[in-house]
């Protein structure tokens, strides 16, 4: 009889544990329900980057901007409705965020393989990781099981996404509000080793700031005048803008950060200066800390269990 009750206890405990795990992110969440998911997402990302190398940075940025606004719930993908104004027209995203079509294409292929099973938020998290890897960066384990939000908020996006003109204290506060450390701030800013910025985002830095190499500022001023040409783009990393490496930090050491917020990371603060120097000198350290930071960021406030929904179309809730 004692052995019977012991066995019963073990079974109940195992069931309880499985229930807990169902409400947490895990890498094998779709192992049975959508076994081809990772392959479909990876192939979609590789195809998109082959067509336009810049899109890898765009997908990574989409994930970042999604997670910083009420968690990684795919809210950035939603179009406006009669009941809310979404995040696509927030200051940081308006005429700037891109890659939505890539996520839509991948989602369509996932739906063919596994209807009503995989969230848009999970697809975006995987696409961000695969973009970094495809462009030569580190990999990390992506926990899965997020569900999609049914609403979005432009106001929250304007409040939560760090702007390129912020000083270091405000950058640290923005990341701390998400439970992310100074190390996470410096490591995750290394995402700017790929991608482009608009003239309107770096104009103030190249004309008004003193912590910038004069010749570098002058070269940018020839392309970005004091007025006009707002949508002229320049690479964050002018040497390897489509290869994920640590040159971004080497540029900061040389006072050649493209936007004000980037150069703030190497501007006299002992902690962040030391981290920038470490990453500039050791690409492996950067990759390790970047991957660690991405895991933390992609776990921000996910909707799990019965919360949210699995959208069929990433642009609108069901």
Tab-separated table of C-alpha atoms in Angstrom:
chain	number	residue	atom	x	y	z
A	1	UNK	CA	0.000	0.000	0.000
A	2	UNK	CA	2.828	2.357	0.883
A	3	UNK	CA	4.404	1.834	-2.512
A	4	UNK	CA	1.044	2.605	-4.173
A	5	UNK	CA	0.767	5.962	-2.407
A	6	UNK	CA	4.386	6.764	-3.206
A	7	UNK	CA	3.750	6.072	-6.882
A	8	UNK	CA	0.603	8.190	-6.740
A	9	UNK	CA	2.598	11.034	-5.181
A	10	UNK	CA	5.238	10.811	-7.900
A	11	UNK	CA	2.606	10.929	-10.650
A	12	UNK	CA	0.841	13.917	-9.120
A	13	UNK	CA	4.132	15.741	-8.648
A	14	UNK	CA	5.149	15.033	-12.235
A	15	UNK	CA	1.802	16.296	-13.498
A	16	UNK	CA	2.125	19.456	-11.417
A	17	UNK	CA	5.628	20.049	-12.745
A	18	UNK	CA	4.450	19.624	-16.329
A	19	UNK	CA	1.710	22.170	-15.690
A	20	UNK	CA	4.313	24.661	-14.460
A	21	UNK	CA	6.489	24.044	-17.496
A	22	UNK	CA	3.514	24.673	-19.786
A	23	UNK	CA	3.461	28.221	-18.463
A	24	UNK	CA	7.161	28.808	-18.973
A	25	UNK	CA	9.246	29.220	-22.097
A	26	UNK	CA	11.166	26.158	-23.237
A	27	UNK	CA	13.200	25.432	-26.336
A	28	UNK	CA	11.271	22.272	-27.265
A	29	UNK	CA	7.800	23.781	-26.871
A	30	UNK	CA	6.807	22.952	-30.477
A	31	UNK	CA	8.790	19.719	-30.736
A	32	UNK	CA	5.634	17.663	-31.211
A	33	UNK	CA	3.103	20.232	-32.430
A	34	UNK	CA	5.302	21.869	-35.108
A	35	UNK	CA	8.536	19.900	-35.608
A	36	UNK	CA	9.541	21.801	-38.761
A	37	UNK	CA	9.221	25.241	-37.159
A	38	UNK	CA	12.930	25.971	-36.698
A	39	UNK	CA	13.713	24.934	-40.264
A	40	UNK	CA	10.898	27.045	-41.732
A	41	UNK	CA	11.922	30.163	-39.815
A	42	UNK	CA	15.612	29.692	-40.583
A	43	UNK	CA	14.999	29.232	-44.288
A	44	UNK	CA	12.762	32.303	-44.359
A	45	UNK	CA	15.417	34.420	-42.686
A	46	UNK	CA	18.229	33.169	-44.935
A	47	UNK	CA	16.132	33.870	-48.038
A	48	UNK	CA	15.270	37.392	-46.842
A	49	UNK	CA	18.898	38.241	-46.013
A	50	UNK	CA	20.031	36.836	-49.345
A	51	UNK	CA	17.604	39.258	-51.017
A	52	UNK	CA	18.669	42.191	-48.797
A	53	UNK	CA	21.449	41.854	-46.234
A	54	UNK	CA	20.157	44.835	-44.259
A	55	UNK	CA	16.941	43.012	-43.354
A	56	UNK	CA	18.772	40.971	-40.708
A	57	UNK	CA	19.349	44.093	-38.643
A	58	UNK	CA	15.722	45.103	-39.189
A	59	UNK	CA	14.410	41.803	-37.819
A	60	UNK	CA	16.677	42.021	-34.777
A	61	UNK	CA	15.458	45.564	-34.154
A	62	UNK	CA	11.815	44.487	-34.460
A	63	UNK	CA	12.326	41.933	-31.708
A	64	UNK	CA	14.081	44.485	-29.503
A	65	UNK	CA	11.318	47.061	-29.967
A	66	UNK	CA	8.668	44.403	-29.365
A	67	UNK	CA	10.176	43.213	-26.088
A	68	UNK	CA	10.720	46.709	-24.653
A	69	UNK	CA	7.003	47.517	-24.896
A	70	UNK	CA	5.060	45.400	-22.391
A	71	UNK	CA	7.114	42.288	-23.104
A	72	UNK	CA	7.825	40.033	-26.079
A	73	UNK	CA	4.246	39.556	-27.235
A	74	UNK	CA	4.269	40.432	-30.943
A	75	UNK	CA	2.425	43.699	-30.278
A	76	UNK	CA	4.722	45.623	-32.637
A	77	UNK	CA	3.347	43.576	-35.542
A	78	UNK	CA	-0.266	44.706	-35.074
A	79	UNK	CA	-1.865	47.265	-37.387
A	80	UNK	CA	-4.004	50.012	-35.879
A	81	UNK	CA	-7.664	49.229	-35.190
A	82	UNK	CA	-10.725	51.224	-34.146
A	83	UNK	CA	-9.952	50.368	-30.521
A	84	UNK	CA	-6.222	51.201	-30.338
A	85	UNK	CA	-3.369	53.016	-32.045
A	86	UNK	CA	-0.550	50.502	-32.345
A	87	UNK	CA	3.213	50.684	-32.117
A	88	UNK	CA	4.081	50.899	-35.802
A	89	UNK	CA	3.625	54.688	-35.778
A	90	UNK	CA	5.504	55.297	-32.517
A	91	UNK	CA	8.430	57.703	-32.799
A	92	UNK	CA	11.040	54.933	-32.872
A	93	UNK	CA	9.138	52.870	-35.450
A	94	UNK	CA	7.325	55.268	-37.781
A	95	UNK	CA	8.776	55.005	-41.295
A	96	UNK	CA	11.683	53.186	-39.670
A	97	UNK	CA	10.711	49.734	-38.384
A	98	UNK	CA	10.799	47.212	-41.208
A	99	UNK	CA	10.812	43.493	-41.861
A	100	UNK	CA	7.095	43.012	-41.217
A	101	UNK	CA	6.689	41.389	-44.625
A	102	UNK	CA	9.378	38.817	-43.792
A	103	UNK	CA	7.584	37.823	-40.586
A	104	UNK	CA	4.289	37.646	-42.503
A	105	UNK	CA	5.833	35.363	-45.143
A	106	UNK	CA	7.357	33.073	-42.519
A	107	UNK	CA	4.102	32.993	-40.576
A	108	UNK	CA	2.203	31.994	-43.722
A	109	UNK	CA	4.569	29.077	-44.260
A	110	UNK	CA	4.337	28.065	-40.613
A	111	UNK	CA	0.540	28.148	-40.818
A	112	UNK	CA	0.640	25.752	-43.766
A	113	UNK	CA	2.732	23.302	-41.742
A	114	UNK	CA	1.112	23.808	-38.331
A	115	UNK	CA	-2.175	25.765	-38.422
A	116	UNK	CA	-3.062	27.883	-35.378
A	117	UNK	CA	-0.108	26.577	-33.389
A	118	UNK	CA	2.869	28.967	-33.400
A	119	UNK	CA	2.691	32.560	-32.177
A	120	UNK	CA	3.974	35.532	-34.121
A	121	UNK	CA	5.970	36.532	-31.026
A	122	UNK	CA	7.871	33.232	-31.123
A	123	UNK	CA	8.503	33.541	-34.855
A	124	UNK	CA	9.934	37.023	-34.305
A	125	UNK	CA	12.191	35.796	-31.477
A	126	UNK	CA	13.538	32.991	-33.666
A	127	UNK	CA	13.974	35.282	-36.672
A	128	UNK	CA	16.054	37.706	-34.600
A	129	UNK	CA	18.378	34.918	-33.465
A	130	UNK	CA	18.677	33.440	-36.963
A	131	UNK	CA	19.421	36.885	-38.416
A	132	UNK	CA	22.364	37.371	-36.085
A	133	UNK	CA	23.715	33.885	-36.815
A	134	UNK	CA	23.299	34.296	-40.584
A	135	UNK	CA	25.297	37.536	-40.449
A	136	UNK	CA	28.150	35.905	-38.561
A	137	UNK	CA	27.139	36.484	-34.957
A	138	UNK	CA	26.566	34.204	-31.966
A	139	UNK	CA	23.690	31.824	-31.423
A	140	UNK	CA	21.608	31.337	-28.298
A	141	UNK	CA	18.793	29.103	-27.157
A	142	UNK	CA	15.401	30.674	-27.775
A	143	UNK	CA	12.783	29.712	-25.252
A	144	UNK	CA	9.404	29.223	-26.934
A	145	UNK	CA	5.788	29.206	-25.855
A	146	UNK	CA	4.969	32.912	-26.066
A	147	UNK	CA	1.464	33.862	-27.058
A	148	UNK	CA	0.427	36.961	-28.967
A	149	UNK	CA	-1.103	40.085	-27.522
A	150	UNK	CA	-4.505	41.255	-28.738
A	151	UNK	CA	-3.650	44.933	-28.359
A	152	UNK	CA	-0.789	47.398	-28.751
A	153	UNK	CA	0.007	50.898	-27.531
A	154	UNK	CA	1.782	53.701	-29.352
A	155	UNK	CA	1.932	55.650	-26.078
A	156	UNK	CA	3.718	52.796	-24.312
A	157	UNK	CA	6.137	52.429	-27.222
A	158	UNK	CA	6.974	56.129	-27.127
A	159	UNK	CA	7.618	55.810	-23.401
A	160	UNK	CA	9.595	52.559	-23.381
A	161	UNK	CA	11.848	52.342	-26.452
A	162	UNK	CA	15.159	54.148	-25.809
A	163	UNK	CA	15.808	57.002	-28.236
A	164	UNK	CA	19.132	57.694	-30.020
A	165	UNK	CA	19.536	61.062	-28.280
A	166	UNK	CA	19.400	59.738	-24.687
A	167	UNK	CA	22.302	60.291	-22.297
A	168	UNK	CA	23.856	57.424	-20.357
A	169	UNK	CA	21.776	57.856	-17.204
A	170	UNK	CA	18.543	57.684	-19.177
A	171	UNK	CA	19.792	54.700	-21.153
A	172	UNK	CA	20.624	52.864	-17.938
A	173	UNK	CA	17.212	53.756	-16.502
A	174	UNK	CA	15.463	52.522	-19.644
A	175	UNK	CA	17.216	49.153	-19.452
A	176	UNK	CA	16.805	48.920	-15.674
A	177	UNK	CA	13.054	49.362	-16.142
A	178	UNK	CA	13.179	46.103	-18.105
A	179	UNK	CA	15.279	44.335	-15.472
A	180	UNK	CA	18.413	44.632	-17.626
A	181	UNK	CA	21.836	45.603	-16.272
A	182	UNK	CA	24.544	48.009	-17.430
A	183	UNK	CA	26.345	45.019	-18.911
A	184	UNK	CA	23.201	44.129	-20.841
A	185	UNK	CA	22.947	47.730	-22.047
A	186	UNK	CA	26.480	47.770	-23.440
A	187	UNK	CA	26.359	44.234	-24.839
A	188	UNK	CA	22.946	44.577	-26.485
A	189	UNK	CA	23.897	47.953	-27.957
A	190	UNK	CA	26.374	45.909	-29.965
A	191	UNK	CA	23.397	45.068	-32.184
A	192	UNK	CA	24.403	48.319	-33.866
A	193	UNK	CA	27.304	46.481	-35.435
A	194	UNK	CA	24.758	45.860	-38.219
A	195	UNK	CA	22.132	48.101	-39.741
A	196	UNK	CA	21.606	51.728	-40.700
A	197	UNK	CA	20.390	54.937	-39.087
A	198	UNK	CA	18.616	57.901	-40.631
A	199	UNK	CA	20.121	61.369	-40.829
A	200	UNK	CA	17.429	62.661	-38.468
A	201	UNK	CA	18.678	60.219	-35.825
A	202	UNK	CA	22.333	61.283	-35.874
A	203	UNK	CA	22.185	64.920	-37.045
A	204	UNK	CA	22.399	66.421	-33.556
A	205	UNK	CA	25.375	64.209	-32.704
A	206	UNK	CA	27.484	65.201	-35.720
A	207	UNK	CA	26.748	68.937	-35.432
A	208	UNK	CA	26.377	69.583	-31.694
A	209	UNK	CA	28.418	67.015	-29.756
A	210	UNK	CA	32.094	67.330	-28.870
A	211	UNK	CA	32.730	63.634	-28.147
A	212	UNK	CA	33.035	62.756	-31.829
A	213	UNK	CA	36.060	62.517	-34.096
A	214	UNK	CA	36.091	65.791	-36.130
A	215	UNK	CA	36.944	64.156	-39.437
A	216	UNK	CA	34.263	61.528	-38.906
A	217	UNK	CA	31.702	64.228	-38.130
A	218	UNK	CA	32.732	66.195	-41.218
A	219	UNK	CA	32.366	63.171	-43.479
A	220	UNK	CA	28.839	62.610	-42.178
A	221	UNK	CA	27.947	66.293	-42.465
A	222	UNK	CA	28.638	66.091	-46.195
A	223	UNK	CA	25.809	63.552	-46.456
A	224	UNK	CA	23.500	64.806	-43.725
A	225	UNK	CA	22.970	68.600	-43.865
A	226	UNK	CA	21.639	70.633	-40.956
A	227	UNK	CA	18.228	70.621	-42.597
A	228	UNK	CA	16.688	68.238	-45.098
A	229	UNK	CA	17.697	64.764	-46.237
A	230	UNK	CA	16.154	63.340	-43.065
A	231	UNK	CA	15.857	59.880	-44.581
A	232	UNK	CA	19.420	59.579	-45.868
A	233	UNK	CA	20.867	56.440	-44.238
A	234	UNK	CA	24.333	55.720	-42.926
A	235	UNK	CA	25.661	52.483	-41.365
A	236	UNK	CA	26.256	52.236	-37.627
A	237	UNK	CA	29.433	50.306	-38.451
A	238	UNK	CA	30.924	51.961	-41.534
A	239	UNK	CA	33.364	49.092	-42.144
A	240	UNK	CA	31.264	45.910	-41.939
A	241	UNK	CA	27.602	47.006	-41.796
A	242	UNK	CA	26.227	43.584	-42.722
A	243	UNK	CA	28.620	41.441	-40.679
A	244	UNK	CA	28.047	40.871	-36.975
A	245	UNK	CA	31.338	41.565	-35.180
A	246	UNK	CA	32.909	43.786	-32.512
A	247	UNK	CA	33.995	46.652	-34.773
A	248	UNK	CA	31.139	48.743	-33.355
A	249	UNK	CA	33.059	48.964	-30.064
A	250	UNK	CA	36.347	49.762	-31.786
A	251	UNK	CA	34.589	52.693	-33.450
A	252	UNK	CA	33.368	53.904	-30.068
A	253	UNK	CA	36.951	53.892	-28.771
A	254	UNK	CA	37.860	56.100	-31.746
A	255	UNK	CA	34.887	58.413	-31.047
A	256	UNK	CA	33.184	57.288	-34.219
A	257	UNK	CA	29.824	56.230	-32.827
A	258	UNK	CA	27.081	57.187	-35.268
A	259	UNK	CA	24.393	58.307	-32.815
A	260	UNK	CA	24.626	60.153	-29.513
A	261	UNK	CA	23.386	57.216	-27.411
A	262	UNK	CA	26.078	54.924	-28.822
A	263	UNK	CA	28.959	57.246	-27.990
A	264	UNK	CA	27.530	57.763	-24.505
A	265	UNK	CA	28.665	54.203	-23.743
A	266	UNK	CA	32.284	55.344	-24.057
A	267	UNK	CA	32.314	58.840	-22.660
A	268	UNK	CA	33.968	58.805	-19.251
A	269	UNK	CA	31.838	56.386	-17.215
A	270	UNK	CA	34.184	53.820	-15.630
A	271	UNK	CA	31.773	50.882	-15.866
A	272	UNK	CA	30.558	51.286	-19.413
A	273	UNK	CA	33.957	52.447	-20.680
A	274	UNK	CA	35.525	49.266	-19.330
A	275	UNK	CA	32.876	47.102	-20.995
A	276	UNK	CA	33.338	48.843	-24.344
A	277	UNK	CA	37.094	48.301	-24.089
A	278	UNK	CA	36.578	44.637	-23.173
A	279	UNK	CA	34.312	43.969	-26.138
A	280	UNK	CA	36.552	45.912	-28.509
A	281	UNK	CA	39.475	43.722	-27.468
A	282	UNK	CA	37.665	40.377	-27.269
A	283	UNK	CA	35.065	39.403	-29.838
A	284	UNK	CA	34.265	36.158	-27.986
A	285	UNK	CA	33.464	38.058	-24.781
A	286	UNK	CA	31.121	40.285	-26.758
A	287	UNK	CA	29.399	37.336	-28.408
A	288	UNK	CA	28.970	35.568	-25.063
A	289	UNK	CA	27.506	38.603	-23.284
A	290	UNK	CA	25.348	39.560	-26.253
A	291	UNK	CA	23.827	36.070	-26.370
A	292	UNK	CA	23.255	36.153	-22.610
A	293	UNK	CA	21.575	39.555	-22.886
A	294	UNK	CA	19.360	38.383	-25.737
A	295	UNK	CA	18.132	35.445	-23.671
A	296	UNK	CA	17.231	37.807	-20.835
A	297	UNK	CA	15.552	40.312	-23.127
A	298	UNK	CA	13.556	37.718	-25.055
A	299	UNK	CA	12.154	36.421	-21.752
A	300	UNK	CA	10.634	39.775	-20.808
A	301	UNK	CA	7.020	39.393	-19.664
A	302	UNK	CA	5.840	36.796	-22.193
A	303	UNK	CA	2.190	35.876	-22.430
A	304	UNK	CA	1.925	32.148	-21.730
A	305	UNK	CA	-0.651	29.520	-20.886
A	306	UNK	CA	-4.136	30.840	-21.668
A	307	UNK	CA	-3.112	34.505	-21.880
A	308	UNK	CA	-3.250	36.231	-25.247
A	309	UNK	CA	-3.812	34.155	-28.367
A	310	UNK	CA	-2.112	32.494	-31.317
A	311	UNK	CA	-2.709	34.944	-34.149
A	312	UNK	CA	-3.406	33.507	-37.582
A	313	UNK	CA	-2.379	36.796	-39.197
A	314	UNK	CA	0.377	38.694	-37.390
A	315	UNK	CA	-1.092	42.058	-38.407
A	316	UNK	CA	-4.368	41.608	-36.555
A	317	UNK	CA	-5.808	39.704	-33.643
A	318	UNK	CA	-8.181	36.863	-34.398
